[in-house]
C-alpha positions as MATLAB code, in Angstrom:
seq = 'XXXXXXXXXXXXXXXXXXXXXXXXXXXXXXXXXXXXXXXXXXXXXXXXXXXXXXXXXXXXXXXXXXXXXXXXXXXXXXXXXXXXXXXXXXXXXXXXXXXXXXXXXXXXXXXXXXXXXXXXXXXXXXXXXXXXXXXXXXXXXXXXXXXXXXXXXXXXXXXXXXXXXXXXXXXXXXXXXXXXXXXXXXXXXXXXXXXXXXXXXXXXXXXXXXXXXXXXXXXXXXXXXXXXXXXXXXXXXXXXXXXXXXXXXXXXXXXXXXXXXXXXXXXXXXXXXXXXXXXXXXXXXXXXXXXXXXXXXXXXXXXXXXXXXXXXXXXXXXXXXXXXXXXXXXXXXXXXXXXXXXXXXXXXXXXXXXXXXXXXXXXXXXXXXXXXXXXXXXXXXXXXXXXXXXXXXXXXXXXXXX';
ca = [
     -25.295   40.612    8.440;
     -26.649   39.342   11.735;
     -24.112   40.172   14.452;
     -25.087   37.011   16.281;
     -24.123   34.803   13.337;
     -21.088   36.876   12.387;
     -19.635   36.311   15.859;
     -20.695   32.668   16.196;
     -18.162   29.852   16.434;
     -19.772   27.723   13.758;
     -21.297   29.958   11.082;
     -19.626   30.094    7.666;
     -20.734   31.621    4.365;
     -19.298   28.848    2.200;
     -22.417   26.618    1.969;
     -24.288   29.521    0.352;
     -21.647   30.497   -2.232;
     -19.660   27.359   -3.004;
     -19.132   23.619   -3.279;
     -15.726   21.969   -3.406;
     -15.163   19.115   -5.874;
     -12.366   16.573   -5.749;
     -11.006   14.514   -8.635;
     -13.319   11.491   -9.033;
     -16.283   13.728   -8.143;
     -16.416   13.529   -4.359;
     -17.969   16.804   -3.206;
     -17.534   18.762    0.031;
     -18.836   22.031    1.463;
     -15.310   23.509    1.178;
     -11.664   22.545    0.769;
     -11.113   22.493    4.543;
     -13.933   20.022    5.141;
     -13.166   16.675    6.775;
     -12.645   14.246    3.865;
     -14.441   11.522    5.806;
     -17.760   13.310    5.312;
     -18.600   14.116    1.668;
     -21.889   15.744    0.750;
     -22.294   14.066   -2.634;
     -20.582   12.930   -5.810;
     -20.748   14.466   -9.277;
     -20.302   11.053  -10.885;
     -23.810   10.196   -9.724;
     -25.521   13.535   -9.065;
     -25.952   16.913  -10.704;
     -24.556   19.999   -9.012;
     -28.106   21.118   -8.231;
     -28.952   17.796   -6.555;
     -25.912   18.058   -4.297;
     -26.570   21.743   -3.583;
     -29.930   20.996   -1.979;
     -29.106   17.477   -0.844;
     -29.642   16.334    2.724;
     -26.005   16.691    3.800;
     -25.508   20.317    2.738;
     -28.967   21.282    4.011;
     -28.071   19.901    7.448;
     -24.805   21.859    7.499;
     -26.647   25.100    6.680;
     -29.174   24.473    9.453;
     -26.390   23.757   11.963;
     -24.677   27.006   11.036;
     -27.850   29.046   11.335;
     -28.346   27.603   14.828;
     -24.651   28.005   15.775;
     -24.174   24.269   16.146;
     -20.963   22.426   15.225;
     -20.810   20.269   12.091;
     -18.605   17.199   11.903;
     -17.475   18.278    8.440;
     -15.909   21.451    9.868;
     -13.577   20.051   12.524;
     -10.424   21.242   10.742;
     -11.362   24.922   10.984;
     -12.383   24.473   14.616;
      -9.005   22.888   15.429;
      -6.976   25.555   13.626;
      -8.938   28.359   15.285;
      -8.240   26.827   18.696;
      -4.544   27.289   17.887;
      -4.882   30.917   16.798;
      -4.819   30.365   13.027;
      -7.020   32.211   10.570;
      -9.383   29.934    8.637;
     -11.525   29.802    5.526;
     -14.566   29.874    7.806;
     -13.737   33.215    9.414;
     -12.525   34.733    6.142;
     -15.697   33.789    4.312;
     -17.890   35.843    6.631;
     -16.367   39.085    5.400;
     -15.500   38.052    1.862;
     -19.033   36.978    0.965;
     -21.142   39.205    3.186;
     -22.728   40.658    0.041;
     -24.470   37.294   -0.432;
     -26.286   37.602    2.895;
     -29.627   37.730    1.069;
     -29.104   34.076    0.119;
     -28.640   33.168    3.775;
     -31.829   35.012    4.687;
     -33.720   33.220    1.901;
     -32.753   29.754    3.197;
     -35.777   27.474    3.404;
     -36.824   25.829    6.661;
     -35.233   22.554    5.516;
     -31.881   24.217    4.638;
     -32.445   24.430    0.877;
     -30.812   27.429   -0.792;
     -32.365   27.845   -4.231;
     -30.177   27.423   -7.311;
     -26.477   26.594   -7.225;
     -24.378   29.644   -6.437;
     -20.771   29.267   -7.552;
     -19.634   32.765   -6.565;
     -16.538   31.013   -5.237;
     -15.407   28.197   -7.547;
     -12.972   25.535   -6.403;
     -13.104   22.467   -8.628;
     -10.245   19.984   -8.867;
     -11.002   18.818  -12.398;
      -8.523   15.963  -12.300;
      -5.625   14.506  -10.336;
      -3.188   15.115  -13.200;
       0.112   16.142  -11.610;
       3.786   15.928  -12.487;
       5.015   15.637   -8.878;
       4.571   13.071   -6.110;
       4.832   15.002   -2.868;
       5.427   13.251    0.441;
       2.194   14.482    2.007;
       0.071   13.664   -1.055;
      -1.219   10.479   -2.687;
      -2.849    9.088   -5.839;
      -6.179   10.857   -5.256;
      -4.522   14.193   -6.001;
      -1.468   13.158   -7.993;
      -1.468   10.805  -10.947;
       2.312   10.554  -10.536;
       1.807    8.885   -7.137;
      -0.122    5.965   -8.623;
       2.720    3.489   -9.242;
       4.493    4.271   -5.961;
       1.252    3.699   -4.069;
       0.793    0.301   -5.730;
       4.247   -0.746   -4.532;
       4.044    0.635   -1.001;
       0.352    0.286   -0.119;
      -1.254   -1.824   -2.833;
      -3.657   -0.903   -5.608;
      -5.453    2.330   -4.626;
      -8.684    0.981   -6.097;
      -9.178    3.634   -8.740;
      -7.751    4.508  -12.174;
      -4.491    6.406  -12.466;
      -6.235    9.452  -13.945;
      -9.294   10.681  -12.054;
     -11.769   13.248  -13.340;
     -14.535   15.123  -11.590;
     -16.913   13.228  -13.893;
     -15.952   10.429  -16.245;
     -18.104   12.048  -18.911;
     -16.310   15.391  -18.702;
     -18.305   17.015  -21.504;
     -21.571   16.616  -19.602;
     -19.990   18.142  -16.520;
     -18.604   21.115  -18.421;
     -21.992   21.647  -20.073;
     -23.536   21.761  -16.589;
     -20.883   24.127  -15.287;
     -20.883   26.489  -18.248;
     -23.986   28.552  -17.261;
     -22.471   29.139  -13.804;
     -19.220   30.688  -15.101;
     -20.754   34.112  -15.703;
     -21.513   34.588  -11.978;
     -18.137   33.421  -10.645;
     -16.509   36.176   -8.576;
     -13.498   34.289   -7.305;
     -11.888   31.058   -8.432;
      -9.324   28.917   -6.683;
      -7.163   26.853   -9.007;
      -5.457   23.838   -7.477;
      -5.177   20.224   -8.370;
      -3.607   17.941   -9.255;
      -1.536   20.655  -10.846;
      -3.708   23.373  -12.397;
      -1.075   24.668  -14.799;
      -1.108   21.390  -16.744;
      -4.906   20.935  -16.635;
      -6.727   21.671  -19.890;
     -10.055   22.577  -18.227;
      -8.270   25.414  -16.432;
      -7.142   26.960  -19.724;
     -10.470   26.291  -21.450;
     -12.332   28.232  -18.751;
      -9.833   31.101  -18.885;
     -10.338   31.252  -22.652;
     -14.114   31.468  -22.136;
     -13.787   34.304  -19.627;
     -11.438   36.182  -21.957;
     -13.885   35.723  -24.854;
     -16.793   37.096  -22.804;
     -14.707   40.025  -21.533;
     -14.884   38.775  -17.957;
     -11.395   39.748  -16.856;
     -12.282   40.918  -13.362;
     -12.586   37.391  -11.907;
     -10.308   37.210   -8.882;
      -8.051   34.230   -9.428;
      -6.133   32.405   -6.715;
      -3.676   29.644   -7.539;
      -1.908   27.010   -5.564;
       0.677   25.582   -7.912;
       3.863   23.579   -7.559;
       5.388   26.260   -9.822;
       7.276   23.832  -12.016;
       5.311   23.866  -15.308;
       4.609   27.310  -16.745;
       4.081   26.335  -20.412;
       0.849   25.127  -21.996;
       0.938   24.338  -25.719;
       2.222   27.569  -27.319;
       1.328   29.837  -24.402;
       2.593   30.344  -20.908;
       0.740   30.831  -17.663;
       2.284   34.308  -17.636;
       0.466   35.143  -20.894;
      -2.878   34.276  -19.316;
      -2.198   36.030  -16.012;
      -1.478   39.263  -17.867;
      -5.020   39.185  -19.273;
      -6.701   39.298  -15.845;
      -6.871   42.114  -13.334;
      -6.655   40.226  -10.043;
      -4.330   37.229   -9.897;
      -2.737   35.790   -6.782;
      -0.277   32.941   -7.121;
       0.727   30.743   -4.210;
       3.838   28.674   -4.707;
       3.226   25.385   -2.938;
       6.859   24.968   -1.960;
       7.739   23.376    1.360;
      11.514   23.758    1.468;
      14.437   24.874   -0.643;
      17.155   23.082   -2.620;
      17.530   19.334   -1.952;
      14.954   19.436    0.833;
      12.368   20.848   -1.540;
      13.172   18.209   -4.168;
      12.851   15.435   -1.569;
       9.459   16.597   -0.318;
       8.083   17.241   -3.826;
       9.573   14.442   -5.893;
      10.348   15.262   -9.576;
      10.830   18.959   -8.798;
      14.029   20.582  -10.068;
      14.803   23.397   -7.666;
      16.805   25.518  -10.102;
      13.837   25.534  -12.505;
      11.481   26.719   -9.762;
      13.815   29.614   -8.961;
      14.068   30.553  -12.636;
      10.266   30.446  -13.007;
       9.966   32.890  -10.131;
      12.520   35.244  -11.674;
      10.703   35.095  -15.033;
       7.396   35.828  -13.315;
       8.859   38.939  -11.693;
       9.995   40.171  -15.120;
       6.856   39.314  -17.107;
       4.031   39.675  -14.560;
       5.124   42.273  -12.019;
       1.481   43.070  -11.143;
       0.677   39.500  -10.085;
       0.798   38.855   -6.358;
       3.054   35.986   -5.309;
       3.308   34.220   -1.980;
       4.734   31.047   -0.553;
       2.311   28.544    0.952;
       4.454   25.898    2.617;
       2.774   22.979    4.335;
       4.587   22.611    7.647;
       5.205   19.081    8.835;
       7.800   17.091   10.741;
      10.020   17.172    7.675;
      10.445   20.899    7.103;
       9.586   22.591   10.395;
      13.232   23.297   11.231;
      14.151   24.440    7.710;
      11.233   26.828    7.159;
      12.916   29.959    8.618;
      16.003   29.397    6.443;
      13.861   29.006    3.312;
      11.811   32.101    4.113;
      14.895   34.208    4.809;
      16.723   33.019    1.671;
      13.901   34.063   -0.651;
      13.546   37.426    1.079;
      17.241   38.168    0.696;
      17.357   36.972   -2.932;
      14.523   39.358   -3.827;
      12.150   36.520   -4.714;
       9.601   37.197   -1.966;
       8.191   40.116   -0.032;
       8.748   39.311    3.675;
       5.038   39.306    4.506;
       4.027   37.166    1.509;
       4.019   33.779    3.172;
       0.854   31.937    4.183;
       1.674   28.973    6.340;
      -0.418   25.806    6.276;
      -0.057   23.414    9.183;
      -0.290   19.794    8.099;
      -3.192   17.980    9.781;
      -3.288   14.746    7.787;
      -1.724   12.248    7.691;
      -1.418   12.537   11.480;
       1.929   10.713   11.617;
       3.501   13.726    9.861;
       2.086   16.233   12.351;
       4.480   18.467   14.254;
       3.158   17.110   17.539;
       4.900   13.751   17.007;
       8.293   15.424   17.504;
      10.266   14.552   20.637;
      10.722   17.342   23.215;
      14.348   18.065   22.332;
      13.484   18.811   18.688;
      10.512   20.932   19.779;
      12.919   22.993   21.877;
      15.184   23.407   18.868;
      12.222   24.561   16.752;
      11.226   27.101   19.405;
      14.779   28.476   19.474;
      15.005   28.830   15.687;
      11.581   30.431   15.445;
      12.436   32.932   18.149;
      15.501   33.975   16.145;
      13.518   34.175   12.904;
      10.723   36.218   14.478;
      13.345   38.672   15.755;
      14.698   38.917   12.181;
      11.216   39.496   10.726;
      10.389   42.378   13.068;
      12.491   44.742   10.945;
       9.872   44.530    8.151;
       6.518   46.260    7.736;
       3.143   44.482    7.786;
       4.692   41.402    9.316;
       2.431   40.854   12.352;
       0.283   38.233   10.608;
       3.317   36.185    9.585;
       4.729   36.321   13.094;
       1.372   35.135   14.409;
       1.528   32.162   12.025;
       4.974   31.185   13.278;
       3.776   31.460   16.865;
       0.738   29.346   15.984;
       3.068   26.621   14.733;
       4.684   26.550   18.163;
       1.291   26.342   19.863;
       0.110   23.555   17.576;
       3.323   21.615   18.074;
       2.963   21.398   21.855;
       0.391   18.609   21.828;
       1.982   15.229   22.445;
       1.613   12.609   19.722;
       5.047   11.022   20.091;
       3.353    7.627   19.976;
       3.129    8.112   16.186;
       6.899    8.416   15.640;
       7.093    4.689   14.819;
       4.505    5.117   12.077;
       6.375    8.155   10.708;
       9.577    6.107   10.600;
       7.874    3.129    8.941;
       6.146    5.211    6.246;
       9.191    7.373    5.557;
      11.612    4.480    5.220;
       9.232    2.640    2.940;
       9.113    5.526    0.474;
      12.844    6.195    0.908;
      13.614    2.605   -0.100;
      11.380    2.795   -3.159;
      12.766    6.133   -4.326;
      16.352    5.372   -3.314;
      16.458    8.318   -0.933;
      17.373    8.785    2.701;
      15.630   11.248    4.980;
      18.669   11.968    7.129;
      20.923   12.603    4.135;
      18.633   15.490    3.212;
      17.354   16.545    6.656;
      20.317   15.877    8.972;
      18.707   18.169   11.564;
      16.196   15.366   12.246;
      18.883   12.860   13.181;
      17.938   11.071   16.382;
      14.188   11.534   15.879;
      13.686    7.769   16.115;
];
């Protein structure tokens, strides 16, 4: 790989190995891409048309010339705050596809679709309605959105293509070359296309696909099988529990979750799939920033989590939930708690990356967006009223934020 590109601030391997598809078909160069700038839509275009469409060709040319792309602002912002990103990780993970970069045409075209890394959100079907989500990614959010914001302007159930059979027929020839797949949603563990593809890989003896999941970890049964049954048939499975907080806080942030069931699912997974890697992937926002150390420590001490198995996501959107809206006195309280938690974590091995993530939260938090507190209050109280909840009953540590 060219050292110049490997060390550039803007190069990324993703546009040569991947496209990211949302429910309803909106397509992006990756899951971190700015949602304001899609590169196509599978409702109207084939995968091949999007692959060599103008938008993705321009992104490739920018990257080859080490120029910024508007689609990539999220990775740039996270890297400025010391966080690892999909962009930097892709350079090493997919270096063996460098020949495809070298074969790029002068206009940015890159031959046939390469789905070495597959990340397709087949639908928005989901059983939860999380505070930081909405009807695009959760069918359960649909009615609440109609009450609080009006009709979202799309059906309750979204699919990557309305005619799903034609899409699956188009995808089918690409499944053989998939090296890594990222399952998310919606909720992947209740999505039939997820299980249909796993069945195809099992039938063709392709059990070495590296599988990464982000799941709300509430629904482990599908028809007469469990997710555990499937995971035991593959060699490389990594499961990320998308859990933001514990107990009542977790149930508030991810509405319809039953915390005791989540804990039992984790215990069952340890018994039935001991080879499967598990980590927490909390999304850190105003709501849970103070509780995160307590949640992390509880699961370590209950034997549910290896200390280093936490991958922290910092919420970027919606901006009124960002950590930077917090008033100075709460930011000081966060810094104090994190200092104590970092001291606790130092007793464990391989913990440097986790400590760096906690320190990155503190760095990210320092920007001042306190002007958005009013919007946070307005949005939170609106949902609280609808769901008959109260933020400060569940998160008393945020009292006085207004």
